[in-house]
């Protein structure tokens, strides 16, 4: 008799701990909707992970408010084929990767903004670009976490974190955890073909200098 009471108690304790763990890590049973975000359990878990990854971006978020983006006008595949070069189309729409060291911006040291080649949204700035030695333009942080999206990519044997434009979903590249340790530790390895560089004007350069 005594034994069975203990058994029930143990079960209750376990259920309580399990529920507490689920809540604490932001998980909910699959298929349930999160009232606050409208995300399913799986989506919410992914969102938590992505937010954790991009948590180091908060420092530059205030600057993001001052950047103007062109209005977003979604394009059809036919329109994209017309407006993009073959390599720009292959990279942004089919997630292909351009050749290292034989692309436009891997060694670009000019000050300015890197915008999405498809929709023009500003994604990265020269301030977080660093020399990675990979032959692709590399950054340790986007302008803000809202401007990019991520998903896990299994194209190679090992899973990689894919990065795309949050507005038009153009594929940009991948993010790895071997970036500068004194910064975010992230390396956003991007394709030049997915980007349009906009050099800083004298006006924006002096505004930046004043901020420092
Ligand atoms: Zn875009």
Short mmCIF file of C-alpha atoms and ligand atoms in Angstrom, two decimals:
data_model
loop_
_atom_site.label_atom_id
_atom_site.label_comp_id
_atom_site.label_asym_id
_atom_site.label_seq_id
_atom_site.Cartn_x
_atom_site.Cartn_y
_atom_site.Cartn_z
CA UNK A 1 0.00 0.00 0.00
CA UNK A 2 2.68 2.37 1.05
CA UNK A 3 4.65 1.40 -2.00
CA UNK A 4 1.85 2.30 -4.46
CA UNK A 5 1.41 5.77 -2.93
CA UNK A 6 5.07 6.45 -3.46
CA UNK A 7 4.76 5.23 -7.01
CA UNK A 8 1.95 7.73 -7.78
CA UNK A 9 3.92 10.55 -6.15
CA UNK A 10 6.98 9.74 -8.21
CA UNK A 11 4.89 9.84 -11.37
CA UNK A 12 3.46 13.23 -10.44
CA UNK A 13 6.87 14.63 -9.64
CA UNK A 14 8.20 13.38 -12.96
CA UNK A 15 5.27 14.92 -14.88
CA UNK A 16 5.81 18.22 -13.09
CA UNK A 17 9.56 18.27 -13.83
CA UNK A 18 8.93 17.32 -17.47
CA UNK A 19 6.40 20.14 -17.90
CA UNK A 20 8.75 22.62 -16.20
CA UNK A 21 11.61 21.62 -18.51
CA UNK A 22 9.39 22.01 -21.58
CA UNK A 23 8.30 25.47 -20.51
CA UNK A 24 11.82 26.56 -19.60
CA UNK A 25 13.28 25.63 -22.99
CA UNK A 26 10.34 27.14 -24.85
CA UNK A 27 9.02 23.86 -26.26
CA UNK A 28 5.43 22.84 -26.47
CA UNK A 29 3.85 19.58 -27.67
CA UNK A 30 4.10 19.32 -31.47
CA UNK A 31 1.16 20.84 -33.32
CA UNK A 32 0.08 23.13 -30.51
CA UNK A 33 -0.09 26.82 -31.34
CA UNK A 34 1.78 29.42 -29.36
CA UNK A 35 -0.78 32.11 -28.58
CA UNK A 36 1.81 34.89 -28.59
CA UNK A 37 3.67 34.08 -31.80
CA UNK A 38 1.21 31.88 -33.73
CA UNK A 39 4.07 29.42 -34.27
CA UNK A 40 3.65 25.68 -33.94
CA UNK A 41 5.81 23.89 -31.36
CA UNK A 42 8.48 22.96 -33.88
CA UNK A 43 8.57 26.43 -35.43
CA UNK A 44 8.78 28.07 -32.03
CA UNK A 45 11.73 25.87 -31.11
CA UNK A 46 13.46 26.86 -34.34
CA UNK A 47 12.71 30.52 -33.74
CA UNK A 48 14.19 30.31 -30.25
CA UNK A 49 17.34 28.76 -31.69
CA UNK A 50 17.70 31.40 -34.41
CA UNK A 51 17.07 34.19 -31.92
CA UNK A 52 19.74 32.77 -29.65
CA UNK A 53 22.15 32.70 -32.58
CA UNK A 54 21.42 36.28 -33.50
CA UNK A 55 21.36 37.58 -29.91
CA UNK A 56 24.71 39.28 -30.38
CA UNK A 57 23.21 41.55 -33.06
CA UNK A 58 21.34 43.77 -30.61
CA UNK A 59 24.28 46.18 -30.44
CA UNK A 60 23.83 47.24 -34.07
CA UNK A 61 20.01 47.18 -34.09
CA UNK A 62 19.69 50.92 -33.36
CA UNK A 63 21.65 51.73 -36.53
CA UNK A 64 19.27 49.57 -38.55
CA UNK A 65 16.42 52.03 -37.94
CA UNK A 66 18.23 54.70 -39.98
CA UNK A 67 18.71 52.51 -43.05
CA UNK A 68 16.16 52.96 -45.80
CA UNK A 69 15.09 50.03 -47.92
CA UNK A 70 13.32 50.18 -51.27
CA UNK A 71 9.67 48.99 -51.15
CA UNK A 72 9.30 45.24 -51.54
CA UNK A 73 7.73 44.19 -54.80
CA UNK A 74 7.67 40.36 -55.13
CA UNK A 75 8.78 39.09 -58.54
CA UNK A 76 7.78 36.03 -60.57
CA UNK A 77 10.40 33.47 -61.60
CA UNK A 78 10.26 34.83 -65.17
CA UNK A 79 10.88 38.38 -63.90
CA UNK A 80 13.79 37.19 -61.75
CA UNK A 81 15.35 35.36 -64.68
CA UNK A 82 15.18 38.60 -66.65
CA UNK A 83 16.48 40.94 -63.95
CA UNK A 84 19.26 38.73 -62.53
CA UNK A 85 22.43 37.42 -64.22
CA UNK A 86 22.67 33.59 -64.56
CA UNK A 87 24.97 33.30 -61.50
CA UNK A 88 22.80 35.68 -59.44
CA UNK A 89 19.75 33.58 -60.29
CA UNK A 90 21.47 30.24 -59.56
CA UNK A 91 22.78 31.43 -56.19
CA UNK A 92 19.68 33.25 -54.89
CA UNK A 93 16.99 30.94 -56.28
CA UNK A 94 18.67 27.51 -56.40
CA UNK A 95 21.06 27.87 -53.43
CA UNK A 96 24.15 27.28 -55.55
CA UNK A 97 27.55 28.57 -54.42
CA UNK A 98 29.82 30.77 -56.52
CA UNK A 99 33.56 30.12 -56.92
CA UNK A 100 35.86 31.26 -54.11
CA UNK A 101 38.19 34.18 -54.92
CA UNK A 102 36.42 34.65 -58.27
CA UNK A 103 33.56 36.80 -57.11
CA UNK A 104 32.92 40.51 -56.80
CA UNK A 105 33.21 41.33 -53.09
CA UNK A 106 35.44 38.76 -51.31
CA UNK A 107 38.24 41.35 -51.11
CA UNK A 108 36.13 44.53 -51.15
CA UNK A 109 37.42 46.81 -48.39
CA UNK A 110 35.27 49.85 -49.17
CA UNK A 111 32.92 51.32 -46.59
CA UNK A 112 29.21 50.78 -47.27
CA UNK A 113 26.13 48.59 -47.25
CA UNK A 114 25.57 45.15 -48.70
CA UNK A 115 22.00 44.82 -49.97
CA UNK A 116 20.03 41.82 -51.21
CA UNK A 117 20.51 41.62 -54.99
CA UNK A 118 16.87 40.55 -55.44
CA UNK A 119 14.83 42.95 -53.27
CA UNK A 120 17.36 45.58 -52.15
CA UNK A 121 16.94 45.08 -48.40
CA UNK A 122 20.10 46.15 -46.52
CA UNK A 123 21.61 43.06 -44.87
CA UNK A 124 25.24 43.61 -43.84
CA UNK A 125 27.66 46.53 -43.55
CA UNK A 126 31.39 46.89 -44.11
CA UNK A 127 31.76 47.44 -40.34
CA UNK A 128 31.27 43.72 -39.62
CA UNK A 129 33.13 42.40 -42.70
CA UNK A 130 36.35 40.60 -41.90
CA UNK A 131 39.17 38.82 -43.70
CA UNK A 132 38.31 35.12 -43.43
CA UNK A 133 40.72 33.79 -46.05
CA UNK A 134 37.92 31.72 -47.60
CA UNK A 135 37.55 33.70 -50.82
CA UNK A 136 33.95 34.67 -50.06
CA UNK A 137 32.74 37.90 -48.42
CA UNK A 138 32.55 37.14 -44.69
CA UNK A 139 30.80 39.01 -41.89
CA UNK A 140 30.49 38.38 -38.17
CA UNK A 141 27.03 39.97 -37.81
CA UNK A 142 24.06 41.09 -39.94
CA UNK A 143 22.68 44.65 -39.57
CA UNK A 144 19.84 43.16 -37.50
CA UNK A 145 18.45 39.69 -36.96
CA UNK A 146 15.11 40.72 -38.51
CA UNK A 147 16.77 41.16 -41.89
CA UNK A 148 17.87 37.58 -42.33
CA UNK A 149 16.31 34.17 -42.00
CA UNK A 150 17.96 30.79 -41.43
CA UNK A 151 17.25 27.14 -41.97
CA UNK A 152 19.25 23.94 -41.66
CA UNK A 153 20.64 22.76 -45.01
CA UNK A 154 21.55 19.09 -45.58
CA UNK A 155 23.08 19.51 -49.06
CA UNK A 156 26.45 18.30 -47.82
CA UNK A 157 27.04 15.30 -45.55
CA UNK A 158 26.99 17.50 -42.46
CA UNK A 159 24.15 19.94 -41.67
CA UNK A 160 24.84 23.62 -42.28
CA UNK A 161 22.92 26.72 -41.17
CA UNK A 162 21.64 28.35 -44.38
CA UNK A 163 21.12 32.14 -44.46
CA UNK A 164 18.59 33.98 -46.63
CA UNK A 165 17.03 37.42 -47.01
CA UNK A 166 14.05 37.67 -44.61
CA UNK A 167 12.05 39.68 -47.14
CA UNK A 168 12.32 37.81 -50.46
CA UNK A 169 13.98 34.58 -49.21
CA UNK A 170 16.91 34.92 -51.63
CA UNK A 171 19.65 32.48 -50.60
CA UNK A 172 22.74 34.36 -49.38
CA UNK A 173 25.13 31.73 -48.00
CA UNK A 174 25.76 29.90 -44.73
CA UNK A 175 26.70 30.75 -41.16
CA UNK A 176 29.43 28.90 -39.27
CA UNK A 177 30.68 29.06 -35.69
CA UNK A 178 34.33 29.79 -36.52
CA UNK A 179 34.06 33.59 -36.78
CA UNK A 180 36.11 36.12 -34.78
CA UNK A 181 36.10 35.03 -31.14
CA UNK A 182 36.36 38.63 -29.86
CA UNK A 183 33.15 39.53 -31.76
CA UNK A 184 30.17 37.18 -32.19
CA UNK A 185 32.11 34.03 -33.02
CA UNK A 186 29.94 33.68 -36.14
CA UNK A 187 31.10 33.64 -39.75
CA UNK A 188 28.41 34.58 -42.26
CA UNK A 189 29.93 33.20 -45.46
CA UNK A 190 28.06 34.89 -48.29
CA UNK A 191 27.95 34.78 -52.08
CA UNK A 192 28.85 38.07 -53.78
CA UNK A 193 26.26 37.18 -56.42
CA UNK A 194 23.51 37.50 -53.79
CA UNK A 195 24.62 41.01 -52.83
CA UNK A 196 24.66 44.53 -54.22
CA UNK A 197 27.26 46.78 -52.61
CA UNK A 198 26.30 50.40 -52.02
CA UNK A 199 29.34 52.48 -51.21
CA UNK A 200 28.95 54.94 -48.32
CA UNK A 201 28.63 58.59 -49.29
CA UNK A 202 30.81 61.25 -47.62
CA UNK A 203 27.71 62.29 -45.64
CA UNK A 204 27.01 58.82 -44.23
CA UNK A 205 30.72 58.30 -43.51
CA UNK A 206 30.93 61.45 -41.35
CA UNK A 207 27.68 60.49 -39.57
CA UNK A 208 29.26 57.16 -38.74
CA UNK A 209 32.43 58.81 -37.47
CA UNK A 210 30.44 61.07 -35.14
CA UNK A 211 28.77 58.01 -33.60
CA UNK A 212 32.12 56.47 -32.70
ZN1 LIG B 1 15.78 40.10 -50.54
#
